[in-house]
Tab-separated table of C-alpha atoms and ligand atoms in Angstrom:
chain	number	residue	atom	x	y	z
M	1	UNK	CA	57.029	41.908	-44.387
M	2	UNK	CA	56.108	38.391	-43.721
M	3	UNK	CA	54.396	36.570	-46.351
M	4	UNK	CA	51.483	34.106	-45.757
M	5	UNK	CA	48.086	34.473	-44.160
M	6	UNK	CA	47.375	36.312	-41.000
M	7	UNK	CA	48.144	34.141	-38.050
M	8	UNK	CA	45.678	35.206	-35.234
M	9	UNK	CA	42.530	37.090	-35.531
M	10	UNK	CA	40.339	37.689	-32.572
M	11	UNK	CA	36.941	37.106	-33.852
M	12	UNK	CA	38.003	34.089	-36.161
M	13	UNK	CA	38.842	31.727	-33.612
M	14	UNK	CA	35.784	29.550	-33.084
M	15	UNK	CA	36.170	26.020	-32.487
M	16	UNK	CA	32.892	24.471	-32.647
M	17	UNK	CA	31.438	22.261	-35.304
M	18	UNK	CA	28.436	24.247	-36.481
M	19	UNK	CA	26.505	20.928	-37.483
M	20	UNK	CA	24.451	22.927	-40.012
M	21	UNK	CA	22.931	19.823	-41.260
M	22	UNK	CA	21.417	19.392	-37.660
M	23	UNK	CA	19.603	22.577	-37.832
M	24	UNK	CA	16.432	21.313	-39.578
M	25	UNK	CA	16.446	17.953	-37.522
M	26	UNK	CA	13.854	18.646	-34.881
M	27	UNK	CA	14.466	15.280	-33.033
M	28	UNK	CA	18.113	16.034	-32.922
M	29	UNK	CA	17.501	19.669	-31.597
M	30	UNK	CA	15.186	18.204	-28.876
M	31	UNK	CA	17.498	15.591	-27.948
M	32	UNK	CA	20.382	18.189	-27.583
M	33	UNK	CA	18.137	20.384	-25.383
M	34	UNK	CA	17.363	17.505	-23.290
M	35	UNK	CA	21.076	16.623	-22.589
M	36	UNK	CA	22.582	17.834	-19.333
M	37	UNK	CA	25.822	18.643	-21.111
M	38	UNK	CA	24.324	21.281	-23.346
M	39	UNK	CA	25.116	24.900	-22.444
M	40	UNK	CA	23.378	28.087	-23.262
M	41	UNK	CA	24.657	31.393	-24.098
M	42	UNK	CA	22.247	34.348	-23.162
M	43	UNK	CA	22.699	37.549	-25.264
M	44	UNK	CA	21.049	40.835	-24.778
M	45	UNK	CA	22.055	44.011	-26.947
M	46	UNK	CA	25.274	42.413	-28.200
M	47	UNK	CA	26.409	41.514	-24.640
M	48	UNK	CA	26.799	38.364	-22.675
M	49	UNK	CA	27.679	37.796	-19.102
M	50	UNK	CA	31.497	37.341	-18.577
M	51	UNK	CA	33.712	36.341	-15.561
M	52	UNK	CA	37.139	37.197	-15.231
M	53	UNK	CA	38.688	34.796	-12.634
M	54	UNK	CA	40.815	32.787	-13.315
M	55	UNK	CA	40.525	33.936	-16.943
M	56	UNK	CA	37.950	35.717	-19.055
M	57	UNK	CA	35.077	33.303	-19.723
M	58	UNK	CA	31.375	33.312	-20.774
M	59	UNK	CA	28.608	32.579	-18.360
M	60	UNK	CA	26.866	29.436	-19.956
M	61	UNK	CA	23.783	27.864	-18.293
M	62	UNK	CA	22.197	24.356	-18.568
M	63	UNK	CA	19.107	24.263	-20.633
M	64	UNK	CA	16.882	23.872	-17.315
M	65	UNK	CA	18.319	27.449	-16.245
M	66	UNK	CA	17.857	29.020	-19.761
M	67	UNK	CA	15.175	31.735	-20.314
M	68	UNK	CA	12.241	31.315	-22.732
M	69	UNK	CA	12.997	32.271	-26.288
M	70	UNK	CA	14.034	31.054	-29.672
M	71	UNK	CA	16.820	28.489	-29.562
M	72	UNK	CA	19.749	29.292	-31.920
M	73	UNK	CA	22.001	26.198	-32.394
M	74	UNK	CA	25.594	27.478	-32.296
M	75	UNK	CA	27.407	24.196	-32.591
M	76	UNK	CA	28.825	21.185	-30.992
M	77	UNK	CA	32.321	20.804	-29.212
M	78	UNK	CA	34.726	18.011	-29.510
M	79	UNK	CA	33.213	16.121	-26.456
M	80	UNK	CA	29.675	16.135	-28.153
M	81	UNK	CA	28.264	19.031	-25.900
M	82	UNK	CA	25.765	21.329	-27.939
M	83	UNK	CA	25.794	25.093	-27.547
M	84	UNK	CA	22.743	27.232	-28.130
M	85	UNK	CA	22.118	31.076	-28.057
M	86	UNK	CA	18.940	32.436	-26.473
M	87	UNK	CA	18.267	36.402	-26.727
M	88	UNK	CA	16.772	37.471	-23.375
M	89	UNK	CA	17.453	39.736	-20.476
M	90	UNK	CA	20.802	38.828	-18.911
M	91	UNK	CA	20.256	37.359	-15.483
M	92	UNK	CA	22.115	38.480	-12.299
M	93	UNK	CA	24.938	36.245	-11.652
M	94	UNK	CA	27.424	36.845	-8.958
M	95	UNK	CA	30.818	37.774	-10.089
M	96	UNK	CA	29.726	38.278	-13.717
M	97	UNK	CA	29.478	41.447	-15.844
M	98	UNK	CA	27.945	42.117	-19.180
M	99	UNK	CA	30.261	42.561	-21.923
M	100	UNK	CA	30.461	42.684	-25.785
M	101	UNK	CA	32.769	41.931	-28.547
M	102	UNK	CA	34.727	45.104	-28.194
M	103	UNK	CA	35.374	44.550	-24.532
M	104	UNK	CA	36.155	40.809	-24.545
M	105	UNK	CA	36.453	39.662	-28.116
M	106	UNK	CA	40.230	39.408	-28.053
M	107	UNK	CA	40.249	38.235	-24.363
M	108	UNK	CA	38.144	35.179	-24.419
M	109	UNK	CA	39.557	31.853	-25.212
M	110	UNK	CA	39.028	30.551	-28.643
M	111	UNK	CA	35.850	28.679	-28.103
M	112	UNK	CA	34.034	31.443	-26.179
M	113	UNK	CA	35.309	34.228	-28.647
M	114	UNK	CA	33.694	32.192	-31.443
M	115	UNK	CA	30.495	31.602	-29.393
M	116	UNK	CA	30.149	35.478	-28.777
M	117	UNK	CA	30.736	36.400	-32.357
M	118	UNK	CA	28.216	33.940	-33.656
M	119	UNK	CA	25.387	34.740	-31.165
M	120	UNK	CA	25.917	38.446	-31.502
M	121	UNK	CA	25.755	38.224	-35.336
M	122	UNK	CA	22.502	36.216	-35.147
M	123	UNK	CA	20.844	38.636	-32.439
M	124	UNK	CA	21.514	41.514	-34.728
M	125	UNK	CA	20.148	39.792	-37.791
M	126	UNK	CA	16.986	38.474	-36.066
M	127	UNK	CA	16.292	41.857	-34.488
M	128	UNK	CA	16.830	43.885	-37.722
M	129	UNK	CA	14.991	41.460	-40.045
M	130	UNK	CA	11.572	40.561	-38.489
M	131	UNK	CA	9.561	41.272	-41.473
M	132	UNK	CA	9.410	39.761	-44.991
M	133	UNK	CA	11.304	42.038	-47.534
M	134	UNK	CA	8.855	40.808	-50.142
M	135	UNK	CA	5.559	41.336	-48.446
M	136	UNK	CA	6.046	42.748	-45.102
M	137	UNK	CA	4.547	39.800	-43.188
M	138	UNK	CA	6.337	38.886	-39.979
M	139	UNK	CA	8.603	36.021	-40.532
M	140	UNK	CA	9.087	32.855	-38.320
M	141	UNK	CA	12.403	31.523	-37.091
M	142	UNK	CA	13.530	28.271	-38.553
M	143	UNK	CA	16.575	26.101	-38.952
M	144	UNK	CA	17.531	26.479	-35.336
M	145	UNK	CA	17.941	30.197	-35.655
M	146	UNK	CA	19.693	30.415	-39.105
M	147	UNK	CA	16.684	31.188	-41.351
M	148	UNK	CA	13.678	33.200	-41.254
M	149	UNK	CA	10.669	32.006	-43.309
M	150	UNK	CA	7.689	34.121	-44.473
M	151	UNK	CA	4.374	32.363	-43.544
M	152	UNK	CA	2.558	34.221	-46.301
M	153	UNK	CA	4.622	33.557	-49.357
M	154	UNK	CA	7.087	30.733	-48.016
M	155	UNK	CA	10.168	32.767	-49.058
M	156	UNK	CA	13.424	32.095	-46.859
M	157	UNK	CA	15.524	34.692	-45.594
M	158	UNK	CA	19.137	34.033	-44.557
M	159	UNK	CA	21.438	35.899	-42.121
M	160	UNK	CA	23.086	38.749	-44.155
M	161	UNK	CA	26.736	39.484	-44.050
M	162	UNK	CA	28.133	42.721	-45.675
M	163	UNK	CA	31.665	42.266	-47.121
M	164	UNK	CA	34.148	44.905	-46.412
M	165	UNK	CA	37.706	45.056	-47.819
M	166	UNK	CA	40.470	46.482	-45.629
M	167	UNK	CA	43.918	46.886	-47.124
M	168	UNK	CA	47.517	47.625	-46.079
M	169	UNK	CA	48.959	49.632	-48.834
M	170	UNK	CA	52.818	49.875	-49.031
M	171	UNK	CA	54.938	52.130	-51.294
M	172	UNK	CA	58.154	51.208	-53.168
M	173	UNK	CA	60.183	52.018	-49.934
M	174	UNK	CA	58.087	49.619	-47.891
M	175	UNK	CA	56.308	52.411	-46.016
M	176	UNK	CA	52.562	51.934	-44.994
M	177	UNK	CA	49.752	54.332	-45.541
M	178	UNK	CA	47.749	55.266	-42.391
M	179	UNK	CA	44.834	57.640	-42.407
M	180	UNK	CA	42.409	59.427	-40.040
M	181	UNK	CA	38.602	59.021	-40.746
M	182	UNK	CA	36.149	61.673	-40.116
M	183	UNK	CA	34.896	61.540	-36.485
M	184	UNK	CA	37.929	59.777	-35.170
M	185	UNK	CA	40.034	61.132	-32.424
M	186	UNK	CA	42.791	63.384	-33.499
M	187	UNK	CA	45.610	60.910	-32.812
M	188	UNK	CA	43.756	57.824	-34.286
M	189	UNK	CA	45.070	56.307	-37.333
M	190	UNK	CA	44.388	53.176	-39.369
M	191	UNK	CA	44.651	51.555	-42.818
M	192	UNK	CA	41.985	52.167	-45.475
M	193	UNK	CA	38.903	50.201	-45.635
M	194	UNK	CA	35.464	50.254	-47.312
M	195	UNK	CA	32.271	48.175	-48.313
M	196	UNK	CA	32.126	46.076	-51.364
M	197	UNK	CA	29.639	47.324	-53.982
M	198	UNK	CA	27.111	45.259	-55.893
M	199	UNK	CA	28.684	43.870	-58.909
M	200	UNK	CA	32.260	44.453	-57.845
M	201	UNK	CA	35.093	41.703	-57.145
M	202	UNK	CA	37.096	42.199	-53.844
M	203	UNK	CA	40.141	43.139	-55.799
M	204	UNK	CA	38.260	45.852	-57.660
M	205	UNK	CA	36.818	47.134	-54.367
M	206	UNK	CA	40.308	47.518	-53.074
M	207	UNK	CA	41.480	49.396	-55.936
M	208	UNK	CA	38.379	51.619	-56.027
M	209	UNK	CA	38.554	52.400	-52.366
M	210	UNK	CA	42.195	53.340	-52.409
M	211	UNK	CA	41.694	55.442	-55.447
M	212	UNK	CA	38.722	57.292	-54.014
M	213	UNK	CA	40.190	57.859	-50.604
M	214	UNK	CA	43.680	58.965	-51.460
M	215	UNK	CA	43.955	58.940	-55.205
M	216	UNK	CA	46.447	56.394	-55.759
M	217	UNK	CA	46.438	53.287	-58.187
M	218	UNK	CA	47.440	49.988	-56.516
M	219	UNK	CA	48.767	46.768	-57.909
M	220	UNK	CA	49.592	43.299	-56.422
M	221	UNK	CA	46.126	43.153	-54.379
M	222	UNK	CA	46.592	40.013	-52.355
M	223	UNK	CA	44.271	38.447	-49.900
M	224	UNK	CA	45.648	37.573	-46.392
M	225	UNK	CA	42.726	36.719	-44.222
M	226	UNK	CA	39.340	37.497	-42.845
M	227	UNK	CA	37.354	37.904	-39.758
M	228	UNK	CA	33.678	38.341	-39.057
M	229	UNK	CA	32.892	41.859	-37.636
M	230	UNK	CA	29.213	41.597	-36.406
M	231	UNK	CA	29.084	45.260	-35.367
M	232	UNK	CA	26.650	44.875	-36.748
M	233	UNK	CA	27.104	42.672	-39.786
M	234	UNK	CA	30.303	42.788	-41.706
M	235	UNK	CA	32.844	40.447	-42.782
M	236	UNK	CA	36.282	42.195	-42.875
M	237	UNK	CA	38.409	40.856	-45.815
M	238	UNK	CA	42.120	41.844	-45.456
M	239	UNK	CA	44.372	42.596	-48.234
M	240	UNK	CA	47.853	43.931	-49.049
M	241	UNK	CA	48.392	46.157	-52.003
M	242	UNK	CA	51.360	48.112	-53.483
M	243	UNK	CA	51.613	51.458	-55.168
M	244	UNK	CA	54.479	52.491	-57.303
M	245	UNK	CA	56.220	55.885	-57.632
M	246	UNK	CA	55.631	58.754	-55.463
M	247	UNK	CA	52.439	60.318	-56.512
M	248	UNK	CA	51.038	62.811	-54.043
M	249	UNK	CA	48.309	61.665	-51.720
M	250	UNK	CA	45.090	63.394	-52.388
M	251	UNK	CA	42.801	62.611	-49.370
M	252	UNK	CA	39.000	62.750	-50.155
M	253	UNK	CA	37.911	65.302	-47.409
M	254	UNK	CA	34.646	63.384	-47.129
M	255	UNK	CA	36.171	60.251	-46.051
M	256	UNK	CA	39.864	61.092	-45.004
M	257	UNK	CA	40.967	63.895	-42.709
M	258	UNK	CA	44.662	63.222	-43.434
M	259	UNK	CA	46.941	60.422	-44.753
M	260	UNK	CA	50.547	59.992	-44.597
M	261	UNK	CA	53.297	57.243	-45.115
M	262	UNK	CA	55.234	55.660	-42.394
M	263	UNK	CA	58.383	53.682	-42.031
M	264	UNK	CA	58.564	51.347	-39.130
M	265	UNK	CA	60.840	53.742	-37.233
M	266	UNK	CA	58.416	56.646	-37.878
M	267	UNK	CA	55.389	54.568	-36.609
M	268	UNK	CA	57.196	53.555	-33.582
M	269	UNK	CA	58.244	56.942	-32.717
M	270	UNK	CA	54.832	58.450	-33.340
M	271	UNK	CA	53.304	55.784	-30.867
M	272	UNK	CA	56.060	56.340	-28.530
M	273	UNK	CA	55.651	59.997	-28.426
M	274	UNK	CA	51.746	59.755	-27.882
M	275	UNK	CA	51.014	61.389	-31.273
M	276	UNK	CA	49.429	58.348	-32.830
M	277	UNK	CA	47.051	55.701	-31.585
M	278	UNK	CA	47.079	52.524	-33.670
M	279	UNK	CA	44.046	50.149	-34.102
M	280	UNK	CA	43.477	47.819	-31.196
M	281	UNK	CA	44.188	44.079	-31.225
M	282	UNK	CA	40.582	42.909	-31.944
M	283	UNK	CA	40.811	44.524	-35.315
M	284	UNK	CA	42.172	43.032	-38.632
M	285	UNK	CA	43.738	46.375	-39.101
M	286	UNK	CA	46.168	45.920	-36.273
M	287	UNK	CA	46.979	42.485	-37.412
M	288	UNK	CA	47.812	43.702	-40.945
M	289	UNK	CA	50.008	46.382	-39.426
M	290	UNK	CA	51.900	43.963	-37.081
M	291	UNK	CA	52.370	41.526	-39.987
M	292	UNK	CA	54.217	44.408	-41.825
M	293	UNK	CA	55.891	45.827	-38.661
M	294	UNK	CA	57.232	42.372	-37.713
M	295	UNK	CA	55.898	42.034	-34.278
M	296	UNK	CA	53.612	43.723	-31.605
M	297	UNK	CA	53.364	47.496	-31.867
M	298	UNK	CA	54.507	49.821	-28.857
M	299	UNK	CA	51.775	50.247	-26.229
M	300	UNK	CA	49.649	47.289	-27.558
M	301	UNK	CA	47.716	45.673	-24.669
M	302	UNK	CA	49.188	42.239	-23.680
M	303	UNK	CA	47.058	39.307	-22.949
K	18	ZN	ZN1	6.454	37.406	-47.528
């Protein structure tokens, strides 16, 4: 296995400066909206318009063509152009199709992948958090889309992100543990994952989830990378962990339909035979498995 961090994560490639300090500067925001270099990304139900020739790219419109709606400041590029998101019905654009992160998150270039990830996360948060959790009053958008404020009690509410750990567990023979979750297709396998609980560290969450799901103790829990997963509001935190000995796997039938150890040769053979479908390249799971495998898995889509 290679050491070091994960090198490429589909949804962690954004290139813009988020200029968070400018979000409360109404004069700066108005100036950016008036600048003809500014571009607006329209989002509807987790999708934006994408064109595929000559390469997959988001459809971005100048402010003059943008629909009405709250303007969420997404950032500024190296040339000084600002980017905003607006939630609205997607317009008809010749040659463009609506697409979400699952379809194009790994295909888009770095800037556009980051823009779509950011805007999809904000759209979900705004749509799911319209009312004050303290008093139930409808909140108002502030800070260029990154805060909601209650007009009744003044409380501020920030976008929520749910941390989830995902871990590549190896045994003493450097085999990896792959499991099938409930409701997954029969041939689908991935590594273990779960949400962090209140009052728990990330390392504790890794150990607890592995114990709950397959009944194994782990050691050497090491962080190797993260990517946002706004489907709808997670942050995936990738780890490696090791287990000693050859204690039997005890899958929790509520969470795991079956689990097994794989050598590299066994994984390759299972994929080649059509018996196993590994996670797709959008996921941090695939990148963790490839880091261990030492390269791309068989049958993985190429870009
Ligand atoms: Zn309130």
